[in-house]
Amino acid sequence: ENTSHAEICARKLDQLNRRRQKSEAIVCSQAESRLERDPTHASKHVLCTWDPEWHIGVLGIVAARLAGYFEKPALVLTIQGDEARGSGRSFQGIDLKDLLDRVEGVDMHYGGHAAAVGLHLAAEDLPALDEALQIAAGKGPPPPEPRPLLCEAEASLAHWSAHELKRLVEFGPFGQGNTPPRFLASPVRIGNGLHTQGPDNRDLAFTAIQDGCALPAVARGMGRHIEELRQRDRLWQLAYSPRFAPRAELGAIEIEVLDFQPCPD
């Protein structure tokens, strides 16, 4: 109810959020490295990894990042005493809850839905869980075919003004069941400043240029495609969602790139 107290609370909240982000980045980096060092990870139907040092509060976010990076469901757990607790996230419509329903020979407690689960079990049963998950996934229905990324309309980068974007925001809040509107821009040129950013350089940032309009662009989880985008003479089709830039001057607009492909020759 007073400004000074609000400022104290805001600073504390910001400190806590930065600590969470740091913890998330560390756990995600360690989990990715561990899975990539495992020679069997590429042949697995679902990923399962754990560590007693990982903070339980970030495991759901980490599982989602791993699922997107490796393009398969992921379970991430920590160990507390004799018990392991964690979260799982699905990928491409695979029913993760149904998968756990089909696991045999492992005593665990879990709940959730097709896209996300939480679970706990005896820590000593973690290797058995990893093995049982692969068996259950191998016996289950085949993964659904990847769904095409559908865009609402073709919209040039120059279409977006602060006024137009505010009108788009009125269709929110966006989330499960009401995904952010996606648009197609083509042809687009990649400007100077293409670079990776974020934990382990997993994200891409660049300037998207179309017909003289230049907008900052962020592509989550696409850092590994940087060499492909460095082909300066190529023109690209971008599937994207426009948004107000979170750390720029009021009214500044950026795009989140969801997918890209070269324009047809």
PDB file of N, CA and C in Angstrom, residues 24-113:
ATOM      1  N   GLU A  24      18.273 -22.758 -12.847  1.00  0.00           N
ATOM      2  CA  GLU A  24      17.723 -23.419 -14.029  1.00  0.00           C
ATOM      3  C   GLU A  24      18.786 -23.602 -15.099  1.00  0.00           C
ATOM      4  N   ALA A  25      19.587 -22.562 -15.345  1.00  0.00           N
ATOM      5  CA  ALA A  25      20.624 -22.638 -16.377  1.00  0.00           C
ATOM      6  C   ALA A  25      21.669 -23.693 -16.027  1.00  0.00           C
ATOM      7  N   ILE A  26      22.053 -23.761 -14.759  1.00  0.00           N
ATOM      8  CA  ILE A  26      23.055 -24.740 -14.337  1.00  0.00           C
ATOM      9  C   ILE A  26      22.524 -26.156 -14.504  1.00  0.00           C
ATOM     10  N   VAL A  27      21.312 -26.407 -14.018  1.00  0.00           N
ATOM     11  CA  VAL A  27      20.731 -27.752 -14.104  1.00  0.00           C
ATOM     12  C   VAL A  27      20.540 -28.157 -15.561  1.00  0.00           C
ATOM     13  N   CYS A  28      20.054 -27.240 -16.377  1.00  0.00           N
ATOM     14  CA  CYS A  28      19.814 -27.552 -17.781  1.00  0.00           C
ATOM     15  C   CYS A  28      21.127 -27.892 -18.489  1.00  0.00           C
ATOM     16  N   SER A  29      22.153 -27.111 -18.231  1.00  0.00           N
ATOM     17  CA  SER A  29      23.446 -27.365 -18.845  1.00  0.00           C
ATOM     18  C   SER A  29      24.004 -28.722 -18.426  1.00  0.00           C
ATOM     19  N   GLN A  30      23.914 -29.028 -17.132  1.00  0.00           N
ATOM     20  CA  GLN A  30      24.428 -30.307 -16.644  1.00  0.00           C
ATOM     21  C   GLN A  30      23.637 -31.474 -17.223  1.00  0.00           C
ATOM     22  N   ALA A  31      22.316 -31.326 -17.285  1.00  0.00           N
ATOM     23  CA  ALA A  31      21.482 -32.406 -17.817  1.00  0.00           C
ATOM     24  C   ALA A  31      21.750 -32.648 -19.296  1.00  0.00           C
ATOM     25  N   GLU A  32      21.854 -31.567 -20.075  1.00  0.00           N
ATOM     26  CA  GLU A  32      22.142 -31.712 -21.499  1.00  0.00           C
ATOM     27  C   GLU A  32      23.486 -32.405 -21.710  1.00  0.00           C
ATOM     28  N   SER A  33      24.497 -31.956 -20.976  1.00  0.00           N
ATOM     29  CA  SER A  33      25.831 -32.539 -21.131  1.00  0.00           C
ATOM     30  C   SER A  33      25.824 -34.009 -20.754  1.00  0.00           C
ATOM     31  N   ARG A  34      25.122 -34.338 -19.684  1.00  0.00           N
ATOM     32  CA  ARG A  34      25.074 -35.730 -19.244  1.00  0.00           C
ATOM     33  C   ARG A  34      24.406 -36.615 -20.284  1.00  0.00           C
ATOM     34  N   LEU A  35      23.302 -36.146 -20.844  1.00  0.00           N
ATOM     35  CA  LEU A  35      22.598 -36.950 -21.848  1.00  0.00           C
ATOM     36  C   LEU A  35      23.425 -37.085 -23.125  1.00  0.00           C
ATOM     37  N   GLU A  36      24.087 -36.009 -23.533  1.00  0.00           N
ATOM     38  CA  GLU A  36      24.882 -36.077 -24.760  1.00  0.00           C
ATOM     39  C   GLU A  36      26.092 -36.984 -24.609  1.00  0.00           C
ATOM     40  N   ARG A  37      26.606 -37.127 -23.386  1.00  0.00           N
ATOM     41  CA  ARG A  37      27.730 -38.042 -23.150  1.00  0.00           C
ATOM     42  C   ARG A  37      27.286 -39.496 -23.119  1.00  0.00           C
ATOM     43  N   ASP A  38      25.985 -39.727 -22.935  1.00  0.00           N
ATOM     44  CA  ASP A  38      25.452 -41.086 -22.882  1.00  0.00           C
ATOM     45  C   ASP A  38      25.300 -41.609 -24.309  1.00  0.00           C
ATOM     46  N   PRO A  39      26.069 -42.620 -24.705  1.00  0.00           N
ATOM     47  CA  PRO A  39      26.001 -43.094 -26.096  1.00  0.00           C
ATOM     48  C   PRO A  39      24.655 -43.707 -26.464  1.00  0.00           C
ATOM     49  N   THR A  40      23.822 -44.022 -25.475  1.00  0.00           N
ATOM     50  CA  THR A  40      22.529 -44.649 -25.770  1.00  0.00           C
ATOM     51  C   THR A  40      21.394 -43.639 -25.909  1.00  0.00           C
ATOM     52  N   HIS A  41      21.661 -42.342 -25.666  1.00  0.00           N
ATOM     53  CA  HIS A  41      20.542 -41.390 -25.598  1.00  0.00           C
ATOM     54  C   HIS A  41      19.823 -41.246 -26.938  1.00  0.00           C
ATOM     55  N   ALA A  42      20.551 -41.359 -28.037  1.00  0.00           N
ATOM     56  CA  ALA A  42      19.921 -41.160 -29.347  1.00  0.00           C
ATOM     57  C   ALA A  42      18.920 -42.259 -29.670  1.00  0.00           C
ATOM     58  N   SER A  43      19.141 -43.462 -29.135  1.00  0.00           N
ATOM     59  CA  SER A  43      18.245 -44.583 -29.438  1.00  0.00           C
ATOM     60  C   SER A  43      17.086 -44.703 -28.454  1.00  0.00           C
ATOM     61  N   LYS A  44      17.078 -43.883 -27.415  1.00  0.00           N
ATOM     62  CA  LYS A  44      16.022 -43.985 -26.413  1.00  0.00           C
ATOM     63  C   LYS A  44      14.739 -43.317 -26.898  1.00  0.00           C
ATOM     64  N   HIS A  45      13.608 -43.886 -26.493  1.00  0.00           N
ATOM     65  CA  HIS A  45      12.307 -43.309 -26.824  1.00  0.00           C
ATOM     66  C   HIS A  45      11.967 -42.125 -25.926  1.00  0.00           C
ATOM     67  N   VAL A  46      12.459 -42.169 -24.703  1.00  0.00           N
ATOM     68  CA  VAL A  46      12.187 -41.123 -23.729  1.00  0.00           C
ATOM     69  C   VAL A  46      13.435 -40.943 -22.880  1.00  0.00           C
ATOM     70  N   LEU A  47      13.737 -39.719 -22.488  1.00  0.00           N
ATOM     71  CA  LEU A  47      14.936 -39.437 -21.710  1.00  0.00           C
ATOM     72  C   LEU A  47      14.613 -39.390 -20.226  1.00  0.00           C
ATOM     73  N   CYS A  48      15.532 -39.885 -19.422  1.00  0.00           N
ATOM     74  CA  CYS A  48      15.362 -39.867 -17.966  1.00  0.00           C
ATOM     75  C   CYS A  48      16.727 -39.607 -17.350  1.00  0.00           C
ATOM     76  N   THR A  49      16.840 -38.533 -16.574  1.00  0.00           N
ATOM     77  CA  THR A  49      18.110 -38.185 -15.953  1.00  0.00           C
ATOM     78  C   THR A  49      17.867 -37.619 -14.565  1.00  0.00           C
ATOM     79  N   TRP A  50      18.878 -37.717 -13.706  1.00  0.00           N
ATOM     80  CA  TRP A  50      18.693 -37.291 -12.313  1.00  0.00           C
ATOM     81  C   TRP A  50      20.021 -36.920 -11.679  1.00  0.00           C
ATOM     82  N   ASP A  51      19.938 -36.167 -10.576  1.00  0.00           N
ATOM     83  CA  ASP A  51      21.132 -35.766  -9.831  1.00  0.00           C
ATOM     84  C   ASP A  51      20.681 -35.261  -8.461  1.00  0.00           C
ATOM     85  N   PRO A  52      21.387 -35.636  -7.391  1.00  0.00           N
ATOM     86  CA  PRO A  52      20.967 -35.187  -6.050  1.00  0.00           C
ATOM     87  C   PRO A  52      21.159 -33.700  -5.809  1.00  0.00           C
ATOM     88  N   GLU A  53      21.956 -33.014  -6.644  1.00  0.00           N
ATOM     89  CA  GLU A  53      22.216 -31.590  -6.443  1.00  0.00           C
ATOM     90  C   GLU A  53      21.208 -30.696  -7.141  1.00  0.00           C
ATOM     91  N   TRP A  54      20.343 -31.242  -7.962  1.00  0.00           N
ATOM     92  CA  TRP A  54      19.426 -30.413  -8.734  1.00  0.00           C
ATOM     93  C   TRP A  54      18.256 -29.950  -7.886  1.00  0.00           C
ATOM     94  N   HIS A  55      17.911 -28.672  -8.006  1.00  0.00           N
ATOM     95  CA  HIS A  55      16.839 -28.082  -7.214  1.00  0.00           C
ATOM     96  C   HIS A  55      15.490 -28.484  -7.802  1.00  0.00           C
ATOM     97  N   ILE A  56      14.626 -28.995  -6.956  1.00  0.00           N
ATOM     98  CA  ILE A  56      13.349 -29.521  -7.433  1.00  0.00           C
ATOM     99  C   ILE A  56      12.467 -28.433  -8.069  1.00  0.00           C
ATOM    100  N   GLY A  57      12.679 -27.179  -7.680  1.00  0.00           N
ATOM    101  CA  GLY A  57      11.819 -26.109  -8.163  1.00  0.00           C
ATOM    102  C   GLY A  57      11.982 -25.763  -9.630  1.00  0.00           C
ATOM    103  N   VAL A  58      13.071 -26.236 -10.275  1.00  0.00           N
ATOM    104  CA  VAL A  58      13.291 -25.897 -11.688  1.00  0.00           C
ATOM    105  C   VAL A  58      13.194 -27.109 -12.600  1.00  0.00           C
ATOM    106  N   LEU A  59      12.857 -28.268 -12.058  1.00  0.00           N
ATOM    107  CA  LEU A  59      12.929 -29.493 -12.855  1.00  0.00           C
ATOM    108  C   LEU A  59      11.895 -29.522 -13.981  1.00  0.00           C
ATOM    109  N   GLY A  60      10.723 -28.953 -13.758  1.00  0.00           N
ATOM    110  CA  GLY A  60       9.720 -28.925 -14.820  1.00  0.00           C
ATOM    111  C   GLY A  60      10.172 -28.090 -16.002  1.00  0.00           C
ATOM    112  N   ILE A  61      10.749 -26.932 -15.719  1.00  0.00           N
ATOM    113  CA  ILE A  61      11.251 -26.064 -16.789  1.00  0.00           C
ATOM    114  C   ILE A  61      12.388 -26.761 -17.536  1.00  0.00           C
ATOM    115  N   VAL A  62      13.283 -27.405 -16.785  1.00  0.00           N
ATOM    116  CA  VAL A  62      14.403 -28.100 -17.416  1.00  0.00           C
ATOM    117  C   VAL A  62      13.905 -29.249 -18.286  1.00  0.00           C
ATOM    118  N   ALA A  63      12.919 -30.003 -17.792  1.00  0.00           N
ATOM    119  CA  ALA A  63      12.375 -31.108 -18.587  1.00  0.00           C
ATOM    120  C   ALA A  63      11.783 -30.604 -19.897  1.00  0.00           C
ATOM    121  N   ALA A  64      11.106 -29.466 -19.847  1.00  0.00           N
ATOM    122  CA  ALA A  64      10.536 -28.900 -21.069  1.00  0.00           C
ATOM    123  C   ALA A  64      11.628 -28.500 -22.050  1.00  0.00           C
ATOM    124  N   ARG A  65      12.713 -27.916 -21.547  1.00  0.00           N
ATOM    125  CA  ARG A  65      13.815 -27.515 -22.425  1.00  0.00           C
ATOM    126  C   ARG A  65      14.503 -28.737 -23.033  1.00  0.00           C
ATOM    127  N   LEU A  66      14.698 -29.782 -22.237  1.00  0.00           N
ATOM    128  CA  LEU A  66      15.328 -30.993 -22.756  1.00  0.00           C
ATOM    129  C   LEU A  66      14.454 -31.652 -23.814  1.00  0.00           C
ATOM    130  N   ALA A  67      13.143 -31.692 -23.569  1.00  0.00           N
ATOM    131  CA  ALA A  67      12.232 -32.289 -24.536  1.00  0.00           C
ATOM    132  C   ALA A  67      12.296 -31.558 -25.872  1.00  0.00           C
ATOM    133  N   GLY A  68      12.342 -30.232 -25.812  1.00  0.00           N
ATOM    134  CA  GLY A  68      12.431 -29.462 -27.039  1.00  0.00           C
ATOM    135  C   GLY A  68      13.770 -29.615 -27.727  1.00  0.00           C
ATOM    136  N   TYR A  69      14.845 -29.672 -26.952  1.00  0.00           N
ATOM    137  CA  TYR A  69      16.190 -29.749 -27.522  1.00  0.00           C
ATOM    138  C   TYR A  69      16.448 -31.104 -28.173  1.00  0.00           C
ATOM    139  N   PHE A  70      16.070 -32.190 -27.466  1.00  0.00           N
ATOM    140  CA  PHE A  70      16.321 -33.533 -27.976  1.00  0.00           C
ATOM    141  C   PHE A  70      15.148 -34.088 -28.788  1.00  0.00           C
ATOM    142  N   GLU A  71      14.034 -33.362 -28.775  1.00  0.00           N
ATOM    143  CA  GLU A  71      12.839 -33.731 -29.553  1.00  0.00           C
ATOM    144  C   GLU A  71      12.305 -35.100 -29.149  1.00  0.00           C
ATOM    145  N   LYS A  72      12.190 -35.307 -27.841  1.00  0.00           N
ATOM    146  CA  LYS A  72      11.561 -36.511 -27.296  1.00  0.00           C
ATOM    147  C   LYS A  72      11.185 -36.220 -25.841  1.00  0.00           C
ATOM    148  N   PRO A  73      10.218 -36.958 -25.272  1.00  0.00           N
ATOM    149  CA  PRO A  73       9.817 -36.692 -23.881  1.00  0.00           C
ATOM    150  C   PRO A  73      11.007 -36.806 -22.931  1.00  0.00           C
ATOM    151  N   ALA A  74      10.940 -36.050 -21.836  1.00  0.00           N
ATOM    152  CA  ALA A  74      12.049 -36.048 -20.882  1.00  0.00           C
ATOM    153  C   ALA A  74      11.520 -36.033 -19.452  1.00  0.00           C
ATOM    154  N   LEU A  75      12.155 -36.833 -18.595  1.00  0.00           N
ATOM    155  CA  LEU A  75      11.901 -36.841 -17.156  1.00  0.00           C
ATOM    156  C   LEU A  75      13.180 -36.394 -16.456  1.00  0.00           C
ATOM    157  N   VAL A  76      13.048 -35.459 -15.516  1.00  0.00           N
ATOM    158  CA  VAL A  76      14.201 -34.940 -14.784  1.00  0.00           C
ATOM    159  C   VAL A  76      13.884 -35.034 -13.297  1.00  0.00           C
ATOM    160  N   LEU A  77      14.799 -35.644 -12.533  1.00  0.00           N
ATOM    161  CA  LEU A  77      14.534 -35.876 -11.117  1.00  0.00           C
ATOM    162  C   LEU A  77      15.714 -35.458 -10.256  1.00  0.00           C
ATOM    163  N   THR A  78      15.412 -35.165  -8.997  1.00  0.00           N
ATOM    164  CA  THR A  78      16.437 -34.942  -7.995  1.00  0.00           C
ATOM    165  C   THR A  78      16.273 -35.990  -6.912  1.00  0.00           C
ATOM    166  N   ILE A  79      17.279 -36.142  -6.076  1.00  0.00           N
ATOM    167  CA  ILE A  79      17.262 -37.151  -5.019  1.00  0.00           C
ATOM    168  C   ILE A  79      17.286 -36.451  -3.671  1.00  0.00           C
ATOM    169  N   GLN A  80      16.306 -36.787  -2.843  1.00  0.00           N
ATOM    170  CA  GLN A  80      16.199 -36.234  -1.495  1.00  0.00           C
ATOM    171  C   GLN A  80      16.168 -37.402  -0.514  1.00  0.00           C
ATOM    172  N   GLY A  81      17.327 -37.672   0.112  1.00  0.00           N
ATOM    173  CA  GLY A  81      17.410 -38.838   0.985  1.00  0.00           C
ATOM    174  C   GLY A  81      17.307 -40.118   0.181  1.00  0.00           C
ATOM    175  N   ASP A  82      16.321 -40.949   0.532  1.00  0.00           N
ATOM    176  CA  ASP A  82      16.129 -42.210  -0.183  1.00  0.00           C
ATOM    177  C   ASP A  82      15.108 -42.090  -1.304  1.00  0.00           C
ATOM    178  N   GLU A  83      14.595 -40.901  -1.521  1.00  0.00           N
ATOM    179  CA  GLU A  83      13.512 -40.728  -2.483  1.00  0.00           C
ATOM    180  C   GLU A  83      13.942 -39.834  -3.636  1.00  0.00           C
ATOM    181  N   ALA A  84      13.442 -40.160  -4.825  1.00  0.00           N
ATOM    182  CA  ALA A  84      13.654 -39.323  -6.008  1.00  0.00           C
ATOM    183  C   ALA A  84      12.338 -38.666  -6.372  1.00  0.00           C
ATOM    184  N   ARG A  85      12.407 -37.383  -6.684  1.00  0.00           N
ATOM    185  CA  ARG A  85      11.216 -36.628  -7.072  1.00  0.00           C
ATOM    186  C   ARG A  85      11.541 -35.831  -8.326  1.00  0.00           C
ATOM    187  N   GLY A  86      10.547 -35.672  -9.184  1.00  0.00           N
ATOM    188  CA  GLY A  86      10.827 -34.912 -10.388  1.00  0.00           C
ATOM    189  C   GLY A  86       9.618 -34.659 -11.244  1.00  0.00           C
ATOM    190  N   SER A  87       9.895 -34.175 -12.455  1.00  0.00           N
ATOM    191  CA  SER A  87       8.853 -33.785 -13.392  1.00  0.00           C
ATOM    192  C   SER A  87       9.202 -34.299 -14.787  1.00  0.00           C
ATOM    193  N   GLY A  88       8.171 -34.436 -15.586  1.00  0.00           N
ATOM    194  CA  GLY A  88       8.365 -34.842 -16.974  1.00  0.00           C
ATOM    195  C   GLY A  88       7.558 -33.955 -17.898  1.00  0.00           C
ATOM    196  N   ARG A  89       8.068 -33.772 -19.115  1.00  0.00           N
ATOM    197  CA  ARG A  89       7.368 -33.011 -20.141  1.00  0.00           C
ATOM    198  C   ARG A  89       7.389 -33.801 -21.445  1.00  0.00           C
ATOM    199  N   SER A  90       6.288 -33.716 -22.173  1.00  0.00           N
ATOM    200  CA  SER A  90       6.148 -34.482 -23.402  1.00  0.00           C
ATOM    201  C   SER A  90       6.699 -33.717 -24.590  1.00  0.00           C
ATOM    202  N   PHE A  91       6.604 -34.366 -25.756  1.00  0.00           N
ATOM    203  CA  PHE A  91       7.021 -33.731 -27.008  1.00  0.00           C
ATOM    204  C   PHE A  91       6.173 -34.272 -28.141  1.00  0.00           C
ATOM    205  N   GLN A  92       5.732 -33.379 -29.015  1.00  0.00           N
ATOM    206  CA  GLN A  92       5.003 -33.723 -30.231  1.00  0.00           C
ATOM    207  C   GLN A  92       3.795 -34.616 -29.987  1.00  0.00           C
ATOM    208  N   GLY A  93       3.036 -34.328 -28.922  1.00  0.00           N
ATOM    209  CA  GLY A  93       1.777 -35.013 -28.719  1.00  0.00           C
ATOM    210  C   GLY A  93       1.864 -36.392 -28.116  1.00  0.00           C
ATOM    211  N   ILE A  94       3.063 -36.850 -27.716  1.00  0.00           N
ATOM    212  CA  ILE A  94       3.177 -38.147 -27.054  1.00  0.00           C
ATOM    213  C   ILE A  94       2.544 -38.048 -25.667  1.00  0.00           C
ATOM    214  N   ASP A  95       1.677 -39.011 -25.332  1.00  0.00           N
ATOM    215  CA  ASP A  95       0.938 -38.984 -24.071  1.00  0.00           C
ATOM    216  C   ASP A  95       1.831 -39.500 -22.948  1.00  0.00           C
ATOM    217  N   LEU A  96       2.396 -38.589 -22.181  1.00  0.00           N
ATOM    218  CA  LEU A  96       3.343 -38.960 -21.138  1.00  0.00           C
ATOM    219  C   LEU A  96       2.664 -39.669 -19.970  1.00  0.00           C
ATOM    220  N   LYS A  97       1.456 -39.240 -19.628  1.00  0.00           N
ATOM    221  CA  LYS A  97       0.719 -39.920 -18.548  1.00  0.00           C
ATOM    222  C   LYS A  97       0.423 -41.362 -18.944  1.00  0.00           C
ATOM    223  N   ASP A  98      -0.010 -41.590 -20.176  1.00  0.00           N
ATOM    224  CA  ASP A  98      -0.276 -42.946 -20.655  1.00  0.00           C
ATOM    225  C   ASP A  98       0.991 -43.783 -20.645  1.00  0.00           C
ATOM    226  N   LEU A  99       2.124 -43.166 -20.967  1.00  0.00           N
ATOM    227  CA  LEU A  99       3.391 -43.897 -20.942  1.00  0.00           C
ATOM    228  C   LEU A  99       3.705 -44.393 -19.541  1.00  0.00           C
ATOM    229  N   LEU A 100       3.538 -43.533 -18.525  1.00  0.00           N
ATOM    230  CA  LEU A 100       3.793 -43.961 -17.151  1.00  0.00           C
ATOM    231  C   LEU A 100       2.800 -45.031 -16.708  1.00  0.00           C
ATOM    232  N   ASP A 101       1.568 -44.956 -17.217  1.00  0.00           N
ATOM    233  CA  ASP A 101       0.580 -45.987 -16.897  1.00  0.00           C
ATOM    234  C   ASP A 101       1.039 -47.370 -17.357  1.00  0.00           C
ATOM    235  N   ARG A 102       1.845 -47.414 -18.414  1.00  0.00           N
ATOM    236  CA  ARG A 102       2.270 -48.689 -18.992  1.00  0.00           C
ATOM    237  C   ARG A 102       3.606 -49.185 -18.441  1.00  0.00           C
ATOM    238  N   VAL A 103       4.243 -48.413 -17.557  1.00  0.00           N
ATOM    239  CA  VAL A 103       5.502 -48.848 -16.956  1.00  0.00           C
ATOM    240  C   VAL A 103       5.231 -49.995 -15.988  1.00  0.00           C
ATOM    241  N   GLU A 104       5.999 -51.062 -16.102  1.00  0.00           N
ATOM    242  CA  GLU A 104       5.830 -52.243 -15.251  1.00  0.00           C
ATOM    243  C   GLU A 104       7.079 -52.477 -14.407  1.00  0.00           C
ATOM    244  N   GLY A 105       6.858 -52.997 -13.204  1.00  0.00           N
ATOM    245  CA  GLY A 105       7.954 -53.426 -12.354  1.00  0.00           C
ATOM    246  C   GLY A 105       8.626 -52.342 -11.543  1.00  0.00           C
ATOM    247  N   VAL A 106       8.067 -51.128 -11.539  1.00  0.00           N
ATOM    248  CA  VAL A 106       8.651 -50.027 -10.769  1.00  0.00           C
ATOM    249  C   VAL A 106       7.562 -49.429  -9.894  1.00  0.00           C
ATOM    250  N   ASP A 107       7.795 -49.403  -8.596  1.00  0.00           N
ATOM    251  CA  ASP A 107       6.827 -48.839  -7.659  1.00  0.00           C
ATOM    252  C   ASP A 107       7.037 -47.327  -7.594  1.00  0.00           C
ATOM    253  N   MET A 108       6.086 -46.583  -8.139  1.00  0.00           N
ATOM    254  CA  MET A 108       6.205 -45.121  -8.126  1.00  0.00           C
ATOM    255  C   MET A 108       4.834 -44.494  -7.983  1.00  0.00           C
ATOM    256  N   HIS A 109       4.815 -43.262  -7.570  1.00  0.00           N
ATOM    257  CA  HIS A 109       3.590 -42.475  -7.465  1.00  0.00           C
ATOM    258  C   HIS A 109       3.712 -41.305  -8.430  1.00  0.00           C
ATOM    259  N   TYR A 110       2.663 -41.071  -9.184  1.00  0.00           N
ATOM    260  CA  TYR A 110       2.743 -40.026 -10.204  1.00  0.00           C
ATOM    261  C   TYR A 110       1.358 -39.494 -10.513  1.00  0.00           C
ATOM    262  N   GLY A 111       1.348 -38.359 -11.166  1.00  0.00           N
ATOM    263  CA  GLY A 111       0.098 -37.755 -11.606  1.00  0.00           C
ATOM    264  C   GLY A 111       0.398 -36.720 -12.669  1.00  0.00           C
ATOM    265  N   GLY A 112      -0.659 -36.299 -13.336  1.00  0.00           N
ATOM    266  CA  GLY A 112      -0.472 -35.307 -14.377  1.00  0.00           C
ATOM    267  C   GLY A 112      -1.397 -35.551 -15.551  1.00  0.00           C
ATOM    268  N   HIS A 113      -0.922 -35.235 -16.733  1.00  0.00           N
ATOM    269  CA  HIS A 113      -1.733 -35.390 -17.935  1.00  0.00           C
ATOM    270  C   HIS A 113      -0.813 -35.696 -19.103  1.00  0.00           C
TER     271      HIS A 113
END
